[in-house]
mmCIF file of C-alpha atoms in Angstrom:
data_model
loop_
_atom_site.group_PDB
_atom_site.id
_atom_site.type_symbol
_atom_site.label_atom_id
_atom_site.label_comp_id
_atom_site.label_asym_id
_atom_site.label_seq_id
_atom_site.Cartn_x
_atom_site.Cartn_y
_atom_site.Cartn_z
ATOM 1 C CA GLU M 25 25.371 32.238 16.922
ATOM 2 C CA ALA M 26 22.144 33.651 18.386
ATOM 3 C CA THR M 27 22.842 31.880 21.685
ATOM 4 C CA CYS M 28 26.370 33.291 21.901
ATOM 5 C CA GLN M 29 25.159 36.809 21.054
ATOM 6 C CA MET M 30 22.403 36.574 23.654
ATOM 7 C CA HIS M 31 24.786 35.519 26.423
ATOM 8 C CA GLU M 32 27.270 38.215 25.422
ATOM 9 C CA ALA M 33 24.542 40.888 25.591
ATOM 10 C CA LEU M 34 23.391 39.618 28.990
ATOM 11 C CA ALA M 35 26.962 39.748 30.278
ATOM 12 C CA CYS M 36 27.216 43.363 29.134
ATOM 13 C CA GLY M 37 23.886 44.249 30.728
ATOM 14 C CA ASP M 38 22.322 45.101 27.357
ATOM 15 C CA ASP M 39 18.820 43.732 27.936
ATOM 16 C CA GLU M 40 17.372 45.082 24.686
ATOM 17 C CA ARG M 41 20.008 43.384 22.535
ATOM 18 C CA ALA M 42 19.649 40.206 24.612
ATOM 19 C CA ARG M 43 15.885 40.154 23.940
ATOM 20 C CA LYS M 44 16.520 40.586 20.226
ATOM 21 C CA TRP M 45 18.884 37.617 20.094
ATOM 22 C CA ARG M 46 16.595 35.553 22.333
ATOM 23 C CA ASP M 47 13.805 36.067 19.782
ATOM 24 C CA GLU M 48 16.216 35.089 16.992
ATOM 25 C CA ARG M 49 17.120 31.949 18.907
ATOM 26 C CA ARG M 50 13.477 30.971 19.400
ATOM 27 C CA ALA M 51 12.737 31.510 15.702
ATOM 28 C CA ALA M 52 15.723 29.350 14.758
ATOM 29 C CA ARG M 53 14.630 26.555 17.125
ATOM 30 C CA ARG M 54 11.144 26.495 15.578
ATOM 31 C CA SER M 55 12.699 25.706 12.203
ATOM 32 C CA MET M 56 14.840 22.823 13.534
ATOM 33 C CA SER M 57 13.104 19.454 13.605
ATOM 34 C CA GLN M 58 15.006 18.195 16.655
ATOM 35 C CA PHE M 59 13.365 20.916 18.757
ATOM 36 C CA ASN M 60 9.846 20.095 17.568
ATOM 37 C CA LEU M 61 9.370 16.541 18.796
ATOM 38 C CA HIS M 62 7.072 17.304 21.751
ATOM 39 C CA GLY M 63 4.375 14.785 22.649
ATOM 40 C CA LEU M 64 3.652 11.076 22.440
ATOM 41 C CA TRP M 65 5.687 8.546 20.445
ATOM 42 C CA VAL M 66 5.233 4.769 20.160
ATOM 43 C CA GLY M 67 7.850 2.162 19.335
ATOM 44 C CA LYS M 68 8.154 -1.604 19.606
ATOM 45 C CA TYR M 69 10.896 -4.138 20.182
ATOM 46 C CA SER M 70 11.259 -7.876 20.723
ATOM 47 C CA SER M 71 12.257 -9.374 24.056
ATOM 48 C CA GLU M 72 12.417 -13.097 24.809
ATOM 49 C CA GLY M 73 10.223 -13.874 21.812
ATOM 50 C CA ARG M 74 7.567 -11.287 22.758
ATOM 51 C CA GLU M 75 6.720 -8.080 20.907
ATOM 52 C CA ILE M 76 6.646 -5.184 23.368
ATOM 53 C CA HIS M 77 5.193 -1.748 22.651
ATOM 54 C CA GLU M 78 6.729 1.306 24.214
ATOM 55 C CA MET M 79 5.134 4.742 24.643
ATOM 56 C CA ILE M 80 7.137 7.831 25.586
ATOM 57 C CA ASN M 81 6.383 11.519 26.039
ATOM 58 C CA ILE M 82 9.016 13.987 24.813
ATOM 59 C CA THR M 83 9.633 17.327 26.501
ATOM 60 C CA TYR M 84 12.577 19.734 26.605
ATOM 61 C CA ALA M 85 14.785 21.211 29.315
ATOM 62 C CA GLY M 86 16.736 23.926 27.536
ATOM 63 C CA ASP M 87 18.753 22.199 24.794
ATOM 64 C CA ALA M 88 18.149 18.744 26.280
ATOM 65 C CA LEU M 89 15.470 16.407 24.951
ATOM 66 C CA VAL M 90 13.852 14.293 27.685
ATOM 67 C CA ALA M 91 11.846 11.138 26.870
ATOM 68 C CA THR M 92 9.644 9.986 29.762
ATOM 69 C CA LYS M 93 8.001 6.569 29.963
ATOM 70 C CA VAL M 94 4.224 6.651 29.578
ATOM 71 C CA LEU M 95 4.099 2.851 29.692
ATOM 72 C CA GLY M 96 6.565 1.146 32.012
ATOM 73 C CA ASP M 97 8.536 -2.049 31.394
ATOM 74 C CA ARG M 98 11.163 -4.142 33.196
ATOM 75 C CA PHE M 99 13.892 -1.625 32.347
ATOM 76 C CA VAL M 100 12.249 1.646 33.420
ATOM 77 C CA SER M 101 8.926 2.023 35.232
ATOM 78 C CA ARG M 102 6.112 4.339 34.187
ATOM 79 C CA GLY M 103 6.979 7.993 34.782
ATOM 80 C CA GLY M 104 10.726 7.349 34.699
ATOM 81 C CA ILE M 105 13.136 8.785 32.141
ATOM 82 C CA SER M 106 13.783 6.472 29.203
ATOM 83 C CA PHE M 107 16.501 8.539 27.550
ATOM 84 C CA THR M 108 17.850 12.050 27.051
ATOM 85 C CA ALA M 109 19.656 13.713 24.155
ATOM 86 C CA ASP M 110 21.987 16.713 24.045
ATOM 87 C CA LEU M 111 20.835 19.020 21.232
ATOM 88 C CA ARG M 112 23.254 21.883 21.839
ATOM 89 C CA PRO M 113 24.658 23.352 18.614
ATOM 90 C CA ARG M 114 28.158 21.998 18.006
ATOM 91 C CA ALA M 115 31.040 23.877 16.416
ATOM 92 C CA PRO M 116 32.842 22.206 13.483
ATOM 93 C CA GLY M 117 35.460 19.834 14.807
ATOM 94 C CA ASP M 118 33.809 19.445 18.211
ATOM 95 C CA PRO M 119 34.717 15.902 19.395
ATOM 96 C CA ASP M 120 31.262 15.522 20.973
ATOM 97 C CA ALA M 121 29.510 16.191 17.655
ATOM 98 C CA LEU M 122 28.299 13.041 15.897
ATOM 99 C CA PRO M 123 28.414 12.953 12.091
ATOM 100 C CA PRO M 124 25.079 12.242 10.389
ATOM 101 C CA VAL M 125 24.221 8.691 9.403
ATOM 102 C CA LEU M 126 24.784 8.146 5.677
ATOM 103 C CA LEU M 127 22.092 5.911 4.199
ATOM 104 C CA PRO M 128 22.551 3.861 1.043
ATOM 105 C CA ALA M 129 20.923 5.527 -1.954
ATOM 106 C CA THR M 130 18.267 2.783 -2.064
ATOM 107 C CA TYR M 131 16.925 3.902 1.355
ATOM 108 C CA ALA M 132 16.987 7.646 0.692
ATOM 109 C CA ASP M 133 13.570 7.717 -1.014
ATOM 110 C CA ARG M 134 11.951 5.760 1.809
ATOM 111 C CA TRP M 135 13.168 8.089 4.578
ATOM 112 C CA GLY M 136 13.165 11.330 2.580
ATOM 113 C CA ALA M 137 16.885 12.015 3.057
ATOM 114 C CA ARG M 138 20.224 10.305 2.755
ATOM 115 C CA LEU M 139 21.887 12.069 5.702
ATOM 116 C CA LEU M 140 20.155 11.485 9.046
ATOM 117 C CA PRO M 141 20.990 13.927 11.886
ATOM 118 C CA ARG M 142 22.430 12.231 14.966
ATOM 119 C CA PHE M 143 22.905 13.467 18.561
ATOM 120 C CA THR M 144 24.652 12.156 21.660
ATOM 121 C CA GLY M 145 22.411 10.945 24.465
ATOM 122 C CA ARG M 146 22.099 8.873 27.612
ATOM 123 C CA GLY M 147 19.900 5.803 27.833
ATOM 124 C CA HIS M 148 18.426 4.955 31.234
ATOM 125 C CA VAL M 149 18.250 1.357 32.458
ATOM 126 C CA ASP M 150 17.477 -0.318 35.797
ATOM 127 C CA ASP M 151 14.887 2.373 36.607
ATOM 128 C CA GLY M 152 17.438 5.115 36.078
ATOM 129 C CA ALA M 153 20.048 3.550 38.352
ATOM 130 C CA ARG M 154 22.373 3.303 35.355
ATOM 131 C CA LYS M 155 22.838 5.669 32.429
ATOM 132 C CA VAL M 156 24.567 4.361 29.342
ATOM 133 C CA GLU M 157 25.850 5.853 26.115
ATOM 134 C CA GLY M 158 23.087 6.507 23.613
ATOM 135 C CA GLN M 159 22.348 8.120 20.277
ATOM 136 C CA LEU M 160 19.251 9.883 18.981
ATOM 137 C CA ILE M 161 18.710 9.732 15.211
ATOM 138 C CA LEU M 162 16.092 11.644 13.224
ATOM 139 C CA VAL M 163 14.651 9.313 10.581
ATOM 140 C CA GLY M 164 12.157 11.175 8.401
ATOM 141 C CA ASP M 165 8.903 11.411 10.355
ATOM 142 C CA CYS M 166 10.260 8.967 12.934
ATOM 143 C CA ILE M 167 12.966 9.048 15.577
ATOM 144 C CA SER M 168 15.295 6.315 16.717
ATOM 145 C CA PHE M 169 17.213 5.896 19.949
ATOM 146 C CA ALA M 170 20.044 3.424 20.472
ATOM 147 C CA TRP M 171 21.298 2.152 23.829
ATOM 148 C CA VAL M 172 24.837 1.610 22.533
ATOM 149 C CA PRO M 173 26.367 -0.862 25.060
ATOM 150 C CA GLN M 174 23.229 -3.033 24.947
ATOM 151 C CA GLU M 175 23.100 -2.869 21.118
ATOM 152 C CA HIS M 176 19.402 -2.102 21.577
ATOM 153 C CA GLN M 177 17.581 0.280 19.262
ATOM 154 C CA ILE M 178 13.943 1.369 19.024
ATOM 155 C CA VAL M 179 12.320 3.329 16.191
ATOM 156 C CA PHE M 180 9.428 5.524 17.344
ATOM 157 C CA GLY M 181 6.537 6.954 15.334
ATOM 158 C CA ARG M 182 3.570 9.154 16.131
ATOM 159 C CA PRO M 183 0.570 7.116 17.368
ATOM 160 C CA GLY M 184 -2.971 7.643 16.169
ATOM 161 C CA GLY M 185 -5.582 8.526 18.763
ATOM 162 C CA GLU M 186 -7.157 5.059 18.815
ATOM 163 C CA LEU M 187 -3.814 3.301 19.285
ATOM 164 C CA ALA M 188 -2.768 5.669 22.082
ATOM 165 C CA LEU M 189 -6.037 5.188 23.980
ATOM 166 C CA ARG M 190 -5.945 1.403 23.598
ATOM 167 C CA MET M 191 -2.357 1.190 24.849
ATOM 168 C CA LEU M 192 -3.080 3.446 27.829
ATOM 169 C CA ARG M 193 -6.244 1.527 28.785
ATOM 170 C CA ASP M 194 -4.615 -1.890 28.544
ATOM 171 C CA CYS M 195 -1.532 -0.709 30.445
ATOM 172 C CA ILE M 196 -3.599 0.663 33.330
ATOM 173 C CA SER M 197 -5.607 -2.560 33.362
ATOM 174 C CA GLU M 198 -2.419 -4.642 33.658
ATOM 175 C CA GLU M 199 -1.104 -2.383 36.410
ATOM 176 C CA ASP M 200 -4.410 -2.772 38.273
ATOM 177 C CA GLU M 201 -4.043 -6.544 38.049
ATOM 178 C CA ALA M 202 -0.519 -6.355 39.448
ATOM 179 C CA GLU M 203 -1.698 -4.065 42.254
ATOM 180 C CA ASN M 204 -4.547 -6.469 43.065
ATOM 181 C CA ALA M 205 -2.082 -9.368 43.243
ATOM 182 C CA ARG M 206 0.168 -7.402 45.591
ATOM 183 C CA ALA M 207 -2.818 -6.483 47.787
ATOM 184 C CA VAL M 208 -3.932 -10.115 48.014
ATOM 185 C CA ALA M 209 -0.405 -11.242 48.929
ATOM 186 C CA GLU M 210 -0.153 -8.581 51.642
ATOM 187 C CA ARG M 211 -3.486 -9.658 53.157
ATOM 188 C CA MET M 212 -2.422 -13.297 53.133
ATOM 189 C CA TYR M 213 0.791 -12.491 54.987
ATOM 190 C CA SER M 214 -1.094 -10.302 57.460
ATOM 191 C CA GLY M 215 -3.452 -13.167 58.324
ATOM 192 C CA GLU M 216 -6.541 -11.927 56.471
ATOM 193 C CA VAL M 217 -7.014 -15.330 54.813
ATOM 194 C CA GLN M 218 -10.802 -15.291 55.108
ATOM 195 C CA TYR M 219 -10.950 -11.898 53.430
ATOM 196 C CA VAL M 220 -8.917 -13.168 50.480
ATOM 197 C CA ALA M 221 -10.892 -16.394 50.166
ATOM 198 C CA ALA M 222 -14.150 -14.465 50.163
ATOM 199 C CA GLY M 223 -13.029 -12.627 47.032
ATOM 200 C CA SER M 224 -14.123 -9.214 48.231
ATOM 201 C CA GLU M 225 -14.965 -6.678 45.539
ATOM 202 C CA ARG M 226 -12.426 -4.327 47.060
ATOM 203 C CA ALA M 227 -9.637 -6.741 46.098
ATOM 204 C CA ALA M 228 -10.471 -6.770 42.389
ATOM 205 C CA ARG M 229 -10.553 -3.206 41.091
ATOM 206 C CA ARG M 230 -9.560 -3.113 37.410
ATOM 207 C CA ILE M 231 -10.747 -1.165 34.381
ATOM 208 C CA LEU M 232 -11.829 -3.209 31.381
ATOM 209 C CA ARG M 233 -9.457 -3.620 28.473
ATOM 210 C CA LEU M 234 -10.577 -2.745 24.953
ATOM 211 C CA SER M 235 -11.104 -6.405 24.019
ATOM 212 C CA GLU M 236 -13.248 -6.901 27.137
ATOM 213 C CA LEU M 237 -15.316 -3.817 26.337
ATOM 214 C CA LYS M 238 -16.015 -5.209 22.847
ATOM 215 C CA ASP M 239 -17.079 -8.544 24.360
ATOM 216 C CA LEU M 240 -19.380 -6.712 26.762
ATOM 217 C CA GLN M 241 -20.947 -4.662 23.962
ATOM 218 C CA ARG M 242 -21.522 -7.837 21.941
ATOM 219 C CA LYS M 243 -23.259 -9.534 24.884
ATOM 220 C CA ILE M 244 -25.480 -6.525 25.460
ATOM 221 C CA SER M 245 -26.533 -6.420 21.825
ATOM 222 C CA GLU M 246 -27.459 -10.140 21.782
#
């Protein structure tokens, strides 16, 4: 209602009334959990027998939620959009409005509610080249996004500081390794074989992973 009133006031040139309803709209958004999901989230899924961790950063563009990859994978690279969700208020009977998920009574205590709000979205795959049907679900203190055609779903939770730092460090380390491998391959094709064989320091830039830092600290203390 506040959004409709604001647009109506703007159309009539009534700036004072528009400001009033804009403030009402902002206050209403602050009380709605779907508009307060800013920041880092971590989820995990299994792929080809491996457990893969995913980190996203959530921001907003108007009534659209945008989840950006902090850690890349084979589906979407780092910095790309993982998924979006349309959070616009829906009128009763709107065909685009998704009904909430009804949980069995046995799960209600675990998640703090029996009805879980659900929103339409778009999941990005192939580095954003394809966008598929998706759904965002609010699950207590967690969120879940489903890539519907792929029958793929990830539940995300808030990471602690230590987990976030470890994931970021290890990810950058892996990306450095991949960059080093690409650089070596390029030098080999360009004829710089002696440079590669010499193992120049410039060809092996990589920050230490957390496990390597612990090993280093242990060696120093011995």
